[in-house]
């Protein structure tokens, strides 16, 4: 007898029929002799609807009250899931994040899971229940309800799998697994059979929302192998584990597009030691995450500094940048929301050269201008104009022959 965590995303729970179908999956594993923990997201677009309700009343609702509200979405799902399992003739109990012992820090809206007290979970499992846990939520040391960031049911599932020493963690979603690119944009995208934690971590951080990046980080840290699979069919999904020991792997595994980017440029900043430190420590103090940074060659003691941030952080980052420009004696601040980040990733890049050249050639052939570039051991990212970004993704996907089976690529 093993212990299994199954997580169902919003689209997999969007209708009563889908809730019953997901319940059937849990029951099938229970019948096979496993202890089963089911983690549920809010149904369909309920999280967005709840946020919308708050914003109809107040443009900037209190983060604490917004968490109280957002947590409702998952609480609806777990009750419906337990009711569905009862309907199938089995015992099930739903638990909110706090009831399941999930403790977080106090950063409302982006809290981090600190500890999980598994006492109650174990008692219910040992008592023969299928245990349904609300994803995306926990409780801080003052008993305030917190949420852990968009897509947060994925990290809830992985953290529970780690805390309970689960044998498997299945992330059920609306695609057959991880593909070489978002299949909604690239019709020729290929399903990937196996993938390394680091590859999916990069892919998730670079805009592929198929799995939330913090969940992959946790899985890697606690060595939890997991599958991303469809809740609508029996396909095996993508197995994500540590592949670093494998002898052969492809250079580029997948491509991703992140449209949620904005670029800020501070023009004619005095070029002297300490300027970058001042700019980026002030930006960080405003809790804005900076992604790429480019500084031009200095001319007459002045330079331009450009960096990218998430669109949601743009107005906050801009007000800091404008204040800084005045203080540092820079000329002005410009911003551009019409940008996107296109990336290719693969652990094989560690040992293959020529990947960057191939990507740049593919973009050049489409007459797409590259505004910024950043690389790591296993990824190359380019900031380009948003207007041509989907066409650029298709071109790069083709250039690396990601539409072909791995064995047929040149
Ligand atoms: P869930 O509600 O189950 O959490 P999400 O909508 O968060 O589902 O994630 C699934 C979606 O991720 C898919 O419908 C797909 O459009 C998108 N996606 C983006 N990139 C990829 C990729 N490389 N492989 C598979 N799906 C991807
Ligand atoms: N319901 C939350 C969200 O929409 C968490 C999740 O779906 O994983 O972000
Ligand atoms: Mg998701």
Coordinates of C-alpha atoms and ligand atoms in Angstrom, one line a residue:
X1 CA 0.0 0.0 0.0
X2 CA 1.4 3.4 -1.0
X3 CA 0.5 7.0 -0.5
X4 CA -0.5 9.1 -3.4
X5 CA -1.1 12.8 -3.9
X6 CA -3.4 13.8 -6.8
X7 CA -3.8 17.5 -7.6
X8 CA -6.7 18.8 -9.8
X9 CA -6.4 22.2 -11.5
X10 CA -9.3 24.6 -12.0
X11 CA -10.2 23.4 -15.5
X12 CA -10.3 19.8 -14.3
X13 CA -13.0 20.8 -11.7
X14 CA -14.9 23.4 -13.7
X15 CA -18.3 21.5 -13.9
X16 CA -20.1 19.0 -11.7
X17 CA -19.3 16.2 -14.3
X18 CA -15.6 17.1 -14.1
X19 CA -15.7 17.0 -10.3
X20 CA -17.2 13.5 -10.4
X21 CA -14.7 12.4 -13.0
X22 CA -11.8 13.6 -10.8
X23 CA -13.5 11.9 -7.8
X24 CA -13.5 8.7 -9.9
X25 CA -9.7 9.0 -10.3
X26 CA -9.2 9.2 -6.6
X27 CA -11.5 6.3 -5.9
X28 CA -9.8 4.1 -8.4
X29 CA -6.4 4.6 -6.6
X30 CA -8.1 4.0 -3.2
X31 CA -9.6 0.7 -4.6
X32 CA -6.1 -0.3 -5.8
X33 CA -5.0 -0.1 -2.1
X34 CA -3.4 3.3 -1.9
X35 CA -4.0 6.0 0.7
X36 CA -5.1 9.0 -1.3
X37 CA -4.7 12.8 -0.7
X38 CA -6.5 15.0 -3.2
X39 CA -5.5 18.6 -3.6
X40 CA -8.1 20.9 -5.3
X41 CA -7.8 24.3 -7.0
X42 CA -10.7 26.7 -7.3
X43 CA -13.1 25.7 -10.0
X44 CA -12.6 27.3 -13.4
X45 CA -12.0 31.1 -13.1
X46 CA -13.4 31.4 -9.6
X47 CA -10.2 33.0 -8.2
X48 CA -10.3 35.8 -10.8
X49 CA -14.0 36.3 -10.1
X50 CA -13.4 36.6 -6.4
X51 CA -10.7 39.2 -6.9
X52 CA -13.0 41.0 -9.3
X53 CA -15.7 41.2 -6.6
X54 CA -13.3 42.8 -4.2
X55 CA -12.0 45.3 -6.8
X56 CA -15.6 46.4 -7.6
X57 CA -15.6 47.7 -4.1
X58 CA -12.1 48.9 -3.6
X59 CA -9.3 49.5 -6.2
X60 CA -6.6 48.2 -3.8
X61 CA -8.3 45.8 -1.3
X62 CA -6.4 44.9 1.9
X63 CA -4.1 42.0 1.2
X64 CA -5.3 40.2 4.3
X65 CA -9.0 40.4 3.4
X66 CA -8.2 39.5 -0.2
X67 CA -6.6 36.3 1.0
X68 CA -9.7 35.6 3.2
X69 CA -11.7 36.0 0.0
X70 CA -9.5 34.1 -2.4
X71 CA -9.3 31.1 0.0
X72 CA -13.1 30.6 -0.5
X73 CA -12.6 29.3 -4.1
X74 CA -10.6 26.3 -3.0
X75 CA -12.9 25.7 0.0
X76 CA -15.8 25.4 -2.5
X77 CA -13.9 22.8 -4.5
X78 CA -12.9 20.6 -1.6
X79 CA -16.4 20.4 -0.3
X80 CA -17.8 19.5 -3.7
X81 CA -15.0 16.9 -4.2
X82 CA -15.8 15.2 -0.9
X83 CA -19.5 15.2 -1.8
X84 CA -18.7 13.7 -5.2
X85 CA -16.7 10.9 -3.5
X86 CA -19.5 10.3 -1.1
X87 CA -21.8 10.0 -4.1
X88 CA -19.5 7.3 -5.5
X89 CA -20.0 5.4 -2.2
X90 CA -16.7 6.1 -0.5
X91 CA -15.6 7.9 2.6
X92 CA -13.9 11.3 2.2
X93 CA -13.2 14.4 4.3
X94 CA -12.3 17.9 3.1
X95 CA -9.8 20.0 5.0
X96 CA -8.9 23.6 4.5
X97 CA -5.1 24.5 4.3
X98 CA -5.2 25.5 8.0
X99 CA -7.1 22.3 9.0
X100 CA -4.5 20.3 7.1
X101 CA -1.7 21.8 9.2
X102 CA -0.2 24.0 6.5
X103 CA 1.6 26.9 8.2
X104 CA 3.0 29.8 6.2
X105 CA 4.8 33.1 6.7
X106 CA 2.7 36.3 6.7
X107 CA 3.2 37.7 3.2
X108 CA -0.4 37.9 2.1
X109 CA -0.9 36.9 -1.5
X110 CA 2.6 35.4 -1.9
X111 CA 3.2 33.5 1.4
X112 CA 5.6 30.6 1.6
X113 CA 4.8 27.3 3.2
X114 CA 7.0 27.0 6.4
X115 CA 5.8 23.7 8.0
X116 CA 3.2 21.1 7.6
X117 CA 1.9 19.3 10.7
X118 CA 0.7 16.1 9.2
X119 CA -1.0 14.8 12.4
X120 CA -4.6 15.3 11.3
X121 CA -3.9 14.2 7.8
X122 CA -2.4 10.9 9.0
X123 CA -5.2 10.3 11.4
X124 CA -7.8 10.7 8.7
X125 CA -5.9 8.6 6.2
X126 CA -5.3 5.8 8.7
X127 CA -9.0 6.0 9.5
X128 CA -9.7 5.0 5.9
X129 CA -10.7 8.4 4.5
X130 CA -9.8 9.8 1.2
X131 CA -8.5 13.2 2.3
X132 CA -9.3 16.3 0.3
X133 CA -7.1 19.4 0.9
X134 CA -7.6 22.9 -0.3
X135 CA -4.6 24.1 -2.4
X136 CA -3.2 27.6 -2.5
X137 CA -3.8 28.4 1.2
X138 CA -2.4 28.2 4.7
X139 CA -2.4 30.0 8.0
X140 CA 0.3 32.2 9.6
X141 CA 1.5 32.3 13.2
X142 CA -1.3 34.7 14.1
X143 CA -4.0 32.4 12.6
X144 CA -4.5 34.7 9.6
X145 CA -5.5 32.9 6.4
X146 CA -2.9 33.3 3.7
X147 CA -2.5 32.4 0.0
X148 CA 0.7 31.3 -1.6
X149 CA 0.7 32.9 -5.1
X150 CA -1.2 32.3 -8.3
X151 CA -1.0 28.6 -9.4
X152 CA -0.3 27.9 -5.7
X153 CA -2.2 24.5 -5.6
X154 CA 0.8 23.0 -7.4
X155 CA 3.2 23.8 -4.5
X156 CA 0.6 22.7 -2.0
X157 CA 0.5 19.3 -3.7
X158 CA 4.2 18.9 -3.9
X159 CA 4.8 20.1 -0.3
X160 CA 2.2 17.6 1.0
X161 CA 3.8 14.8 -1.0
X162 CA 7.2 15.7 0.5
X163 CA 5.8 16.0 4.1
X164 CA 3.9 12.7 3.8
X165 CA 6.7 10.8 2.0
X166 CA 4.2 10.1 -0.8
X167 CA 5.2 7.5 -3.4
X168 CA 3.8 9.6 -6.2
X169 CA 2.4 13.0 -7.0
X170 CA 0.1 13.4 -10.0
X171 CA -0.7 16.9 -11.3
X172 CA -3.9 16.6 -13.3
X173 CA -4.5 19.4 -15.8
X174 CA -6.1 20.0 -19.2
X175 CA -3.2 18.9 -21.4
X176 CA -1.5 15.5 -21.8
X177 CA 1.6 16.7 -20.1
X178 CA 4.4 19.1 -20.7
X179 CA 4.9 20.0 -24.4
X180 CA 7.8 21.4 -26.3
X181 CA 5.8 24.7 -26.3
X182 CA 2.4 25.9 -25.2
X183 CA 0.1 23.7 -27.5
X184 CA -2.4 26.6 -27.6
X185 CA 0.1 28.7 -29.5
X186 CA 2.1 26.1 -31.3
X187 CA -0.1 23.4 -32.9
X188 CA 2.9 21.2 -33.7
X189 CA 4.2 21.2 -30.2
X190 CA 5.3 17.7 -29.1
X191 CA 4.5 15.9 -25.8
X192 CA 7.6 15.3 -23.7
X193 CA 7.9 11.9 -22.1
X194 CA 10.5 12.7 -19.4
X195 CA 12.0 15.9 -18.2
X196 CA 14.6 17.1 -15.6
X197 CA 13.5 19.2 -12.6
X198 CA 15.8 22.0 -13.8
X199 CA 14.3 22.1 -17.3
X200 CA 10.7 22.4 -16.0
X201 CA 11.9 24.9 -13.4
X202 CA 13.3 27.2 -16.1
X203 CA 10.3 26.6 -18.4
X204 CA 7.8 27.4 -15.6
X205 CA 9.8 30.5 -14.6
X206 CA 10.0 31.6 -18.2
X207 CA 6.3 31.8 -18.8
X208 CA 4.9 28.2 -19.3
X209 CA 2.2 28.1 -16.8
X210 CA 1.7 24.4 -17.1
X211 CA 3.2 24.0 -13.6
X212 CA 4.0 26.7 -11.0
X213 CA 7.7 27.2 -10.6
X214 CA 7.8 27.1 -6.8
X215 CA 6.3 23.6 -7.0
X216 CA 9.1 22.4 -9.2
X217 CA 11.6 24.0 -6.9
X218 CA 10.1 22.1 -3.9
X219 CA 10.0 18.8 -5.9
X220 CA 13.6 19.2 -6.7
X221 CA 14.7 20.1 -3.1
X222 CA 12.8 17.2 -1.6
X223 CA 13.3 14.8 -4.5
X224 CA 9.6 14.3 -5.2
X225 CA 9.1 12.7 -8.7
X226 CA 5.8 13.8 -10.2
X227 CA 3.7 13.5 -13.3
X228 CA 2.0 16.2 -15.2
X229 CA -1.0 14.5 -16.9
X230 CA -4.5 15.0 -18.3
X231 CA -7.5 14.6 -16.1
X232 CA -9.5 13.9 -19.3
X233 CA -7.8 10.7 -20.5
X234 CA -5.6 7.9 -19.3
X235 CA -2.4 9.1 -21.0
X236 CA 0.8 8.6 -18.9
X237 CA 1.7 12.3 -18.8
X238 CA 5.2 13.7 -18.4
X239 CA 7.4 12.3 -15.7
X240 CA 9.6 14.9 -14.0
X241 CA 12.6 13.7 -12.1
X242 CA 16.4 14.2 -11.8
X243 CA 17.9 13.4 -15.2
X244 CA 21.3 14.8 -14.7
X245 CA 22.8 11.4 -14.5
X246 CA 21.6 10.4 -17.9
X247 CA 24.2 10.0 -20.7
X248 CA 22.3 11.5 -23.6
X249 CA 19.9 14.3 -23.8
X250 CA 18.7 16.8 -26.4
X251 CA 20.2 20.2 -26.4
X252 CA 16.9 22.1 -26.5
X253 CA 13.9 20.5 -24.8
X254 CA 11.3 23.3 -25.1
X255 CA 10.5 26.9 -25.9
X256 CA 8.4 29.4 -24.0
X257 CA 6.9 32.8 -24.3
X258 CA 6.3 35.2 -21.5
X259 CA 4.0 38.1 -22.4
X260 CA 3.8 39.4 -18.9
X261 CA 6.9 41.6 -19.3
X262 CA 7.6 45.3 -19.3
X263 CA 10.9 47.2 -19.9
X264 CA 12.1 50.3 -18.1
X265 CA 15.0 52.4 -19.3
X266 CA 16.7 55.1 -17.2
X267 CA 18.5 57.3 -19.7
X268 CA 21.8 59.1 -19.2
X269 CA 22.6 57.9 -15.7
X270 CA 26.0 59.2 -14.4
X271 CA 28.3 56.2 -14.9
X272 CA 30.1 55.8 -11.6
X273 CA 30.7 53.1 -9.0
X274 CA 27.6 52.4 -6.8
X275 CA 24.9 53.6 -9.3
X276 CA 23.7 50.1 -10.2
X277 CA 23.7 49.1 -6.5
X278 CA 21.6 52.2 -5.6
X279 CA 19.1 51.6 -8.4
X280 CA 18.6 47.9 -7.8
X281 CA 18.5 48.1 -4.1
X282 CA 15.8 50.7 -4.2
X283 CA 13.8 48.6 -6.7
X284 CA 14.2 45.5 -4.5
X285 CA 13.0 47.5 -1.5
X286 CA 9.7 48.1 -3.4
X287 CA 9.5 44.2 -3.6
X288 CA 9.7 44.3 -7.4
X289 CA 11.5 41.3 -9.0
X290 CA 13.9 42.5 -11.7
X291 CA 14.6 39.9 -14.4
X292 CA 17.0 41.1 -17.1
X293 CA 19.3 44.0 -16.8
X294 CA 21.3 45.7 -19.6
X295 CA 23.7 48.6 -19.2
X296 CA 25.1 50.4 -22.3
X297 CA 28.7 51.4 -23.0
X298 CA 29.3 54.7 -21.3
X299 CA 29.5 57.9 -23.4
X300 CA 30.8 61.1 -21.8
X301 CA 30.4 59.6 -18.3
X302 CA 26.7 58.7 -18.8
X303 CA 25.0 55.4 -19.7
X304 CA 21.5 53.9 -20.2
X305 CA 20.3 51.2 -17.8
X306 CA 17.4 49.0 -19.0
X307 CA 15.7 46.2 -17.0
X308 CA 12.5 44.1 -17.2
X309 CA 9.9 43.5 -14.6
X310 CA 6.5 41.7 -14.5
X311 CA 3.7 43.9 -15.8
X312 CA 1.9 43.8 -12.5
X313 CA 5.0 45.5 -10.9
X314 CA 5.5 48.1 -13.6
X315 CA 3.8 51.1 -11.9
X316 CA 5.5 50.5 -8.6
X317 CA 8.9 50.1 -10.4
X318 CA 8.3 53.2 -12.5
X319 CA 7.6 55.4 -9.5
X320 CA 10.9 54.2 -7.9
X321 CA 12.8 54.7 -11.1
X322 CA 11.5 58.2 -11.6
X323 CA 12.4 59.2 -8.1
X324 CA 15.9 57.7 -8.6
X325 CA 16.4 59.4 -11.9
X326 CA 15.8 62.8 -10.2
X327 CA 18.1 61.9 -7.4
X328 CA 20.9 60.6 -9.5
X329 CA 20.7 63.3 -12.1
X330 CA 19.6 61.0 -15.0
X331 CA 17.9 62.5 -18.1
X332 CA 14.5 60.6 -18.0
X333 CA 12.7 57.3 -17.6
X334 CA 11.0 55.4 -20.4
X335 CA 8.8 52.3 -20.2
X336 CA 7.6 49.8 -22.8
X337 CA 4.8 47.3 -22.1
X338 CA 4.8 46.1 -25.6
X339 CA 7.6 43.5 -25.1
X340 CA 7.7 39.7 -24.6
X341 CA 10.4 37.3 -23.5
X342 CA 11.1 34.3 -25.8
X343 CA 13.3 31.5 -24.3
X344 CA 14.6 28.1 -25.2
X345 CA 15.7 25.7 -22.5
X346 CA 17.4 22.3 -22.1
X347 CA 20.0 20.7 -19.8
X348 CA 21.8 19.5 -23.0
X349 CA 23.0 23.1 -23.6
X350 CA 25.5 22.5 -20.8
X351 CA 27.5 20.4 -23.3
X352 CA 26.3 21.6 -26.7
X353 CA 27.4 24.9 -28.4
X354 CA 25.7 26.8 -31.2
X355 CA 22.3 27.0 -29.6
X356 CA 22.4 30.8 -29.3
X357 CA 23.5 31.2 -32.9
X358 CA 20.6 29.0 -34.1
X359 CA 18.1 31.0 -32.1
X360 CA 19.4 34.3 -33.3
X361 CA 19.4 33.2 -36.9
X362 CA 15.8 32.0 -36.7
X363 CA 14.7 35.4 -35.3
X364 CA 16.8 37.2 -37.9
X365 CA 15.1 35.2 -40.7
X366 CA 11.7 36.5 -39.4
X367 CA 13.1 40.0 -39.2
X368 CA 12.6 40.1 -35.5
X369 CA 14.8 42.5 -33.6
X370 CA 16.3 41.4 -30.3
X371 CA 16.2 44.1 -27.6
X372 CA 17.8 42.2 -24.7
X373 CA 19.5 38.8 -24.3
X374 CA 20.2 36.8 -21.2
X375 CA 21.6 33.3 -20.8
X376 CA 22.2 30.7 -18.2
X377 CA 23.8 27.2 -18.4
X378 CA 20.5 25.8 -19.6
X379 CA 18.5 28.6 -21.2
X380 CA 18.7 31.5 -23.6
X381 CA 16.1 34.3 -23.4
X382 CA 15.5 37.2 -25.8
X383 CA 13.3 40.2 -25.2
X384 CA 11.4 41.1 -28.4
X385 CA 8.5 43.2 -29.5
X386 CA 5.2 41.7 -28.3
X387 CA 3.5 42.1 -31.6
X388 CA 5.5 39.5 -33.4
X389 CA 6.2 37.2 -30.4
X390 CA 3.9 34.3 -31.3
X391 CA 5.3 34.2 -34.8
X392 CA 8.8 34.2 -33.3
X393 CA 7.9 31.3 -31.0
X394 CA 6.7 29.3 -34.0
X395 CA 9.9 30.1 -35.9
X396 CA 12.2 29.1 -33.0
X397 CA 10.3 26.0 -32.3
X398 CA 10.7 25.0 -36.0
X399 CA 14.4 26.0 -36.0
X400 CA 15.2 23.5 -33.2
X401 CA 13.0 20.9 -34.9
X402 CA 10.9 20.6 -31.7
X403 CA 8.0 19.5 -33.9
X404 CA 9.9 16.3 -34.6
X405 CA 10.5 13.2 -32.5
X406 CA 13.7 13.6 -30.4
X407 CA 15.3 10.7 -32.3
X408 CA 14.7 12.4 -35.7
X409 CA 16.2 15.8 -34.9
X410 CA 19.5 16.8 -36.6
Ligands
LIG1 P1 -4.5 24.0 -14.2 O1 -5.8 24.8 -14.1 O2 -4.7 22.5 -14.3 O3 -3.5 24.4 -13.1 P2 -3.1 25.7 -16.1 O4 -4.0 26.5 -17.0 O5 -2.5 26.4 -14.9 O6 -3.9 24.4 -15.6 O7 -1.9 25.0 -16.9 C1 -2.2 24.3 -18.1 C2 -2.0 25.1 -19.3 O8 -0.6 25.4 -19.5 C3 -2.3 24.4 -20.6 O9 -3.7 24.5 -21.0 C4 -1.4 25.1 -21.7 O10 -2.1 26.0 -22.5 C5 -0.4 25.8 -20.8 N1 1.0 25.6 -21.2 C6 1.9 26.6 -21.4 N2 3.1 26.0 -21.8 C7 2.9 24.7 -21.8 C8 3.8 23.6 -22.2 N3 5.0 23.8 -22.5 N4 3.2 22.4 -22.1 C9 2.0 22.1 -21.8 N5 1.1 23.1 -21.4 C10 1.6 24.4 -21.5
LIG2 N1 -6.9 29.0 -7.6 C1 -5.5 29.6 -7.6 C2 -5.2 30.4 -8.8 O1 -6.1 30.5 -9.6 C3 -4.5 28.5 -7.3 C4 -4.4 27.4 -8.4 O2 -5.2 27.3 -9.3 O3 -3.4 26.7 -8.4 O4 -4.2 30.9 -8.9
LIG3 MG1 -2.0 25.8 -12.9

